[in-house]
mmCIF file of C-alpha atoms in Angstrom:
data_model
loop_
_atom_site.group_PDB
_atom_site.id
_atom_site.type_symbol
_atom_site.label_atom_id
_atom_site.label_comp_id
_atom_site.label_asym_id
_atom_site.label_seq_id
_atom_site.Cartn_x
_atom_site.Cartn_y
_atom_site.Cartn_z
ATOM 1 C CA MET A 30 12.779 -21.027 23.650
ATOM 2 C CA GLY A 31 14.328 -17.578 23.407
ATOM 3 C CA GLN A 32 15.032 -18.018 19.707
ATOM 4 C CA PHE A 33 11.453 -19.127 19.079
ATOM 5 C CA LEU A 34 10.029 -16.106 20.895
ATOM 6 C CA GLN A 35 12.383 -13.752 19.049
ATOM 7 C CA GLN A 36 11.286 -15.144 15.697
ATOM 8 C CA LEU A 37 7.677 -14.829 16.821
ATOM 9 C CA ILE A 38 8.276 -11.150 17.575
ATOM 10 C CA ASN A 39 9.902 -10.696 14.165
ATOM 11 C CA GLY A 40 6.946 -12.462 12.541
ATOM 12 C CA ILE A 41 4.500 -10.083 14.201
ATOM 13 C CA GLN A 42 6.493 -7.180 12.805
ATOM 14 C CA ILE A 43 6.508 -8.313 9.168
ATOM 15 C CA GLY A 44 2.974 -9.676 9.539
ATOM 16 C CA SER A 45 1.667 -6.247 10.480
ATOM 17 C CA ILE A 46 3.081 -4.872 7.215
ATOM 18 C CA TYR A 47 1.629 -7.743 5.199
ATOM 19 C CA ALA A 48 -1.729 -7.159 6.897
ATOM 20 C CA LEU A 49 -1.942 -3.622 5.519
ATOM 21 C CA ILE A 50 -1.219 -4.900 2.018
ATOM 22 C CA ALA A 51 -3.741 -7.724 2.365
ATOM 23 C CA LEU A 52 -6.509 -5.469 3.691
ATOM 24 C CA GLY A 53 -6.288 -3.184 0.677
ATOM 25 C CA TYR A 54 -6.154 -6.151 -1.672
ATOM 26 C CA THR A 55 -9.181 -7.906 -0.187
ATOM 27 C CA MET A 56 -11.155 -4.649 -0.015
ATOM 28 C CA VAL A 57 -10.936 -4.270 -3.788
ATOM 29 C CA TYR A 58 -11.603 -7.957 -4.404
ATOM 30 C CA GLY A 59 -14.591 -8.020 -2.050
ATOM 31 C CA ILE A 60 -16.336 -5.222 -3.922
ATOM 32 C CA VAL A 61 -15.281 -5.697 -7.550
ATOM 33 C CA ARG A 62 -14.375 -9.412 -7.491
ATOM 34 C CA LEU A 63 -11.184 -8.452 -9.305
ATOM 35 C CA ILE A 64 -7.790 -9.993 -8.614
ATOM 36 C CA ASN A 65 -5.794 -6.788 -8.765
ATOM 37 C CA PHE A 66 -2.312 -7.971 -9.694
ATOM 38 C CA ALA A 67 -1.123 -4.361 -9.699
ATOM 39 C CA HIS A 68 -1.707 -4.026 -5.937
ATOM 40 C CA ALA A 69 1.777 -5.331 -5.145
ATOM 41 C CA ASP A 70 3.243 -2.740 -7.484
ATOM 42 C CA ILE A 71 1.359 0.002 -5.656
ATOM 43 C CA PHE A 72 3.118 -1.227 -2.504
ATOM 44 C CA MET A 73 6.407 -0.822 -4.376
ATOM 45 C CA PHE A 74 5.363 2.635 -5.576
ATOM 46 C CA GLY A 75 4.582 3.678 -2.005
ATOM 47 C CA ALA A 76 8.028 2.605 -0.853
ATOM 48 C CA TYR A 77 9.668 4.632 -3.592
ATOM 49 C CA MET A 78 7.497 7.634 -2.756
ATOM 50 C CA GLY A 79 8.948 7.437 0.732
ATOM 51 C CA TYR A 80 12.438 7.399 -0.717
ATOM 52 C CA PHE A 81 11.889 10.561 -2.752
ATOM 53 C CA LEU A 82 9.600 12.450 -0.369
ATOM 54 C CA ALA A 83 11.412 11.896 2.940
ATOM 55 C CA PRO A 84 14.155 14.531 2.370
ATOM 56 C CA ILE A 85 11.542 17.073 1.248
ATOM 57 C CA MET A 86 9.292 16.402 4.247
ATOM 58 C CA ALA A 87 12.233 16.574 6.645
ATOM 59 C CA THR A 88 13.146 19.999 5.253
ATOM 60 C CA ILE A 89 9.605 21.375 5.426
ATOM 61 C CA PHE A 90 8.304 19.845 8.661
ATOM 62 C CA GLY A 91 11.472 19.023 10.586
ATOM 63 C CA GLY A 92 10.309 15.432 11.148
ATOM 64 C CA ALA A 93 10.022 13.039 8.252
ATOM 65 C CA PHE A 94 8.044 9.936 9.178
ATOM 66 C CA ILE A 95 4.474 11.155 9.720
ATOM 67 C CA PRO A 96 4.405 13.649 6.791
ATOM 68 C CA THR A 97 6.060 11.078 4.518
ATOM 69 C CA ILE A 98 3.613 8.270 5.272
ATOM 70 C CA ILE A 99 0.628 10.621 4.865
ATOM 71 C CA ALA A 100 1.958 11.959 1.548
ATOM 72 C CA ALA A 101 2.702 8.438 0.283
ATOM 73 C CA MET A 102 -0.819 7.284 1.179
ATOM 74 C CA LEU A 103 -2.335 10.245 -0.652
ATOM 75 C CA ILE A 104 -0.241 9.628 -3.768
ATOM 76 C CA THR A 105 -0.872 5.877 -3.891
ATOM 77 C CA GLY A 106 -4.569 6.499 -3.260
ATOM 78 C CA LEU A 107 -4.592 8.868 -6.234
ATOM 79 C CA LEU A 108 -2.720 6.271 -8.300
ATOM 80 C CA GLY A 109 -5.356 3.676 -7.428
ATOM 81 C CA PHE A 110 -8.145 6.076 -8.416
ATOM 82 C CA VAL A 111 -6.534 6.820 -11.797
ATOM 83 C CA MET A 112 -5.881 3.120 -12.377
ATOM 84 C CA GLU A 113 -9.525 2.262 -11.750
ATOM 85 C CA LYS A 114 -10.784 5.175 -13.846
ATOM 86 C CA LEU A 115 -8.641 4.471 -16.904
ATOM 87 C CA ALA A 116 -8.029 0.718 -16.883
ATOM 88 C CA TYR A 117 -10.727 -1.101 -14.921
ATOM 89 C CA ARG A 118 -13.909 0.962 -15.223
ATOM 90 C CA PRO A 119 -14.251 0.589 -19.026
ATOM 91 C CA LEU A 120 -14.155 -3.201 -18.563
ATOM 92 C CA ARG A 121 -16.396 -3.416 -15.511
ATOM 93 C CA TYR A 122 -19.243 -5.142 -17.324
ATOM 94 C CA LYS A 123 -17.075 -7.132 -19.701
ATOM 95 C CA SER A 124 -15.852 -10.671 -19.144
ATOM 96 C CA ARG A 125 -13.761 -11.378 -16.059
ATOM 97 C CA LEU A 126 -10.972 -12.623 -18.278
ATOM 98 C CA SER A 127 -10.680 -9.163 -19.825
ATOM 99 C CA ALA A 128 -10.379 -7.538 -16.387
ATOM 100 C CA LEU A 129 -7.838 -10.143 -15.319
ATOM 101 C CA ILE A 130 -5.656 -9.550 -18.374
ATOM 102 C CA THR A 131 -5.938 -5.790 -17.815
ATOM 103 C CA ALA A 132 -4.798 -6.176 -14.204
ATOM 104 C CA LEU A 133 -1.745 -8.100 -15.398
ATOM 105 C CA GLY A 134 -1.087 -5.409 -17.988
ATOM 106 C CA VAL A 135 -1.288 -2.605 -15.400
ATOM 107 C CA SER A 136 1.120 -4.524 -13.175
ATOM 108 C CA ILE A 137 3.644 -5.010 -15.988
ATOM 109 C CA PHE A 138 3.292 -1.369 -17.028
ATOM 110 C CA LEU A 139 3.981 -0.047 -13.511
ATOM 111 C CA GLU A 140 7.002 -2.306 -13.065
ATOM 112 C CA ASN A 141 8.625 -1.407 -16.358
ATOM 113 C CA PHE A 142 7.710 2.269 -16.208
ATOM 114 C CA CYS A 143 9.329 2.542 -12.795
ATOM 115 C CA ALA A 144 12.371 0.655 -14.101
ATOM 116 C CA MET A 145 13.034 3.459 -16.565
ATOM 117 C CA ASP A 146 15.615 6.075 -15.711
ATOM 118 C CA PHE A 147 15.917 9.366 -17.532
ATOM 119 C CA VAL A 148 17.610 12.588 -16.518
ATOM 120 C CA LEU A 149 16.240 16.099 -16.999
ATOM 121 C CA PHE A 150 18.139 19.178 -15.836
ATOM 122 C CA GLY A 151 20.520 16.988 -13.889
ATOM 123 C CA LYS A 152 17.764 15.236 -11.900
ATOM 124 C CA HIS A 153 16.724 11.611 -12.196
ATOM 125 C CA PHE A 154 13.065 10.994 -12.936
ATOM 126 C CA VAL A 155 11.232 7.719 -12.388
ATOM 127 C CA PHE A 156 13.140 5.184 -10.339
ATOM 128 C CA GLY A 157 15.515 3.161 -12.478
ATOM 129 C CA PRO A 158 16.799 -0.350 -11.759
ATOM 130 C CA THR A 159 19.402 0.823 -9.221
ATOM 131 C CA TYR A 160 19.276 -0.424 -5.643
ATOM 132 C CA ARG A 161 18.545 2.477 -3.313
ATOM 133 C CA LYS A 162 18.950 2.913 0.423
ATOM 134 C CA PHE A 163 15.766 4.007 2.139
ATOM 135 C CA PRO A 164 16.244 7.209 4.168
ATOM 136 C CA ASP A 165 16.328 6.946 7.953
ATOM 137 C CA LEU A 166 12.910 8.227 8.930
ATOM 138 C CA ILE A 167 13.577 7.315 12.553
ATOM 139 C CA VAL A 168 16.684 6.324 14.508
ATOM 140 C CA ALA A 169 16.520 2.575 15.161
ATOM 141 C CA LYS A 170 17.105 1.463 18.760
ATOM 142 C CA ASN A 171 16.984 -1.977 20.336
ATOM 143 C CA ILE A 172 15.064 -2.372 23.569
ATOM 144 C CA PRO A 173 16.075 -5.443 25.627
ATOM 145 C CA ILE A 174 13.236 -7.370 27.251
ATOM 146 C CA PRO A 175 13.920 -8.167 30.926
ATOM 147 C CA GLY A 176 14.604 -11.837 31.576
ATOM 148 C CA ASN A 177 17.117 -14.516 30.736
ATOM 149 C CA LEU A 178 15.860 -15.264 27.236
ATOM 150 C CA GLY A 179 17.914 -12.585 25.497
ATOM 151 C CA LEU A 180 14.923 -11.105 23.686
ATOM 152 C CA ASN A 181 15.012 -7.712 21.999
ATOM 153 C CA ILE A 182 12.446 -5.506 20.400
ATOM 154 C CA SER A 183 13.156 -2.339 18.471
ATOM 155 C CA ASN A 184 11.413 0.983 18.251
ATOM 156 C CA VAL A 185 10.930 0.217 14.544
ATOM 157 C CA LEU A 186 8.943 -2.899 15.478
ATOM 158 C CA LEU A 187 6.766 -0.874 17.829
ATOM 159 C CA LEU A 188 6.283 1.683 15.059
ATOM 160 C CA ASP A 189 5.294 -0.979 12.506
ATOM 161 C CA VAL A 190 2.783 -2.630 14.802
ATOM 162 C CA GLY A 191 1.472 0.666 16.171
ATOM 163 C CA VAL A 192 0.892 2.269 12.765
ATOM 164 C CA SER A 193 -0.695 -0.932 11.426
ATOM 165 C CA VAL A 194 -3.084 -1.179 14.384
ATOM 166 C CA ILE A 195 -4.046 2.499 14.080
ATOM 167 C CA LEU A 196 -4.772 2.138 10.371
ATOM 168 C CA MET A 197 -6.750 -1.063 10.944
ATOM 169 C CA VAL A 198 -8.870 0.626 13.626
ATOM 170 C CA LEU A 199 -9.467 3.596 11.330
ATOM 171 C CA LEU A 200 -10.416 1.231 8.498
ATOM 172 C CA PHE A 201 -12.832 -0.639 10.800
ATOM 173 C CA TRP A 202 -14.435 2.665 11.788
ATOM 174 C CA PHE A 203 -14.590 3.796 8.161
ATOM 175 C CA VAL A 204 -16.236 0.614 6.901
ATOM 176 C CA ASN A 205 -18.696 0.199 9.786
ATOM 177 C CA LYS A 206 -19.576 3.726 10.866
ATOM 178 C CA THR A 207 -19.486 5.997 7.813
ATOM 179 C CA LEU A 208 -22.121 6.208 5.090
ATOM 180 C CA ILE A 209 -19.708 5.383 2.277
ATOM 181 C CA GLY A 210 -18.389 2.462 4.305
ATOM 182 C CA LYS A 211 -21.885 1.039 4.717
ATOM 183 C CA GLN A 212 -22.449 1.520 1.007
ATOM 184 C CA MET A 213 -19.255 -0.409 0.290
ATOM 185 C CA ARG A 214 -20.519 -3.297 2.409
ATOM 186 C CA ALA A 215 -23.854 -3.221 0.592
ATOM 187 C CA VAL A 216 -22.189 -3.249 -2.840
ATOM 188 C CA ALA A 217 -19.937 -6.115 -1.780
ATOM 189 C CA PHE A 218 -23.005 -8.080 -0.627
ATOM 190 C CA ASP A 219 -25.294 -7.439 -3.612
ATOM 191 C CA LYS A 220 -24.283 -4.950 -6.290
ATOM 192 C CA PRO A 221 -27.547 -4.926 -8.369
ATOM 193 C CA THR A 222 -29.750 -4.446 -5.303
ATOM 194 C CA ALA A 223 -27.462 -1.742 -3.925
ATOM 195 C CA SER A 224 -27.739 0.090 -7.241
ATOM 196 C CA LEU A 225 -31.559 -0.134 -7.111
ATOM 197 C CA MET A 226 -31.450 1.389 -3.613
ATOM 198 C CA GLY A 227 -29.776 4.501 -4.996
ATOM 199 C CA ILE A 228 -26.138 3.752 -4.195
ATOM 200 C CA ASN A 229 -23.687 5.153 -6.732
ATOM 201 C CA ILE A 230 -21.670 2.085 -7.668
ATOM 202 C CA ASP A 231 -18.958 4.079 -9.429
ATOM 203 C CA VAL A 232 -18.280 6.227 -6.354
ATOM 204 C CA VAL A 233 -18.156 3.191 -4.077
ATOM 205 C CA ILE A 234 -15.710 1.311 -6.306
ATOM 206 C CA SER A 235 -13.532 4.392 -6.754
ATOM 207 C CA THR A 236 -13.423 4.804 -2.978
ATOM 208 C CA ALA A 237 -12.261 1.216 -2.598
ATOM 209 C CA PHE A 238 -9.527 1.856 -5.149
ATOM 210 C CA ILE A 239 -8.410 4.884 -3.143
ATOM 211 C CA VAL A 240 -8.453 3.352 0.336
ATOM 212 C CA GLY A 241 -6.927 -0.003 -0.671
ATOM 213 C CA PRO A 242 -3.873 1.430 -2.452
ATOM 214 C CA ALA A 243 -3.426 4.005 0.334
ATOM 215 C CA LEU A 244 -3.003 1.128 2.803
ATOM 216 C CA ALA A 245 -0.521 -0.524 0.445
ATOM 217 C CA GLY A 246 1.389 2.760 0.269
ATOM 218 C CA ALA A 247 1.591 2.866 4.066
ATOM 219 C CA GLY A 248 2.871 -0.710 4.003
ATOM 220 C CA GLY A 249 5.579 0.353 1.543
ATOM 221 C CA ILE A 250 6.779 3.105 3.893
ATOM 222 C CA LEU A 251 6.885 0.710 6.845
ATOM 223 C CA TYR A 252 8.762 -1.862 4.771
ATOM 224 C CA GLY A 253 11.371 0.672 3.719
ATOM 225 C CA THR A 254 11.743 1.947 7.290
ATOM 226 C CA THR A 255 12.143 -1.588 8.617
ATOM 227 C CA TYR A 256 14.548 -3.098 6.094
ATOM 228 C CA GLY A 257 16.249 0.004 4.722
ATOM 229 C CA MET A 258 16.877 -1.216 1.179
ATOM 230 C CA LEU A 259 14.588 -0.787 -1.801
ATOM 231 C CA ALA A 260 15.382 -3.743 -4.017
ATOM 232 C CA SER A 261 14.083 -2.592 -7.398
ATOM 233 C CA PRO A 262 10.880 -1.617 -9.208
ATOM 234 C CA PHE A 263 10.034 -5.339 -9.040
ATOM 235 C CA LEU A 264 9.961 -5.263 -5.235
ATOM 236 C CA GLY A 265 6.213 -5.711 -5.028
ATOM 237 C CA ILE A 266 5.922 -8.704 -7.306
ATOM 238 C CA TRP A 267 8.820 -10.386 -5.493
#
């Protein structure tokens, strides 16, 4: 029984990270009806942003986790905006097959671009295929649960679940209470009618491509904090 409950606790932890990735993915699909294969690679990009930004944030702010996750969300949100602007928007009214092939192409491009490794002035740029250890954004501690079952939770687990719940609540508020959120729901329900009602479709879709990747970026930071090792630029697709 104790082993089952411990695995259940572990499942809640990894499930909270997967939930952030899935929310961003389904947000884009619900509005554009596009299977964005590059979404997993944005998750990977967010994890690597944490790797590179954490030492800088620790130097500037003293603490690393909160500034790092905010910076990673901003960067991945910007990446999603650029991706939509350059790759998906020109094909918005073309065949779905064209958009699908483009999504695969963007995914392959991100993976192989991040697999490059070149040095300029003694510093490595892009990520390279090398395995990297994620920086310690917080000090991991196990917290025993009272009882005879031998259960343990960690402060990292509480952080994963807590950050995920906060972001989900903020997303719920954003989608249901803000004007742009209501416009996103309208576009997802009926795009032609929403356009006739004066809603700017381009702005709505761009917003979805900012918010969705930002959530994936947060998931990447939580993944790196939890498991400590960044596998490779192909982390997301794995």
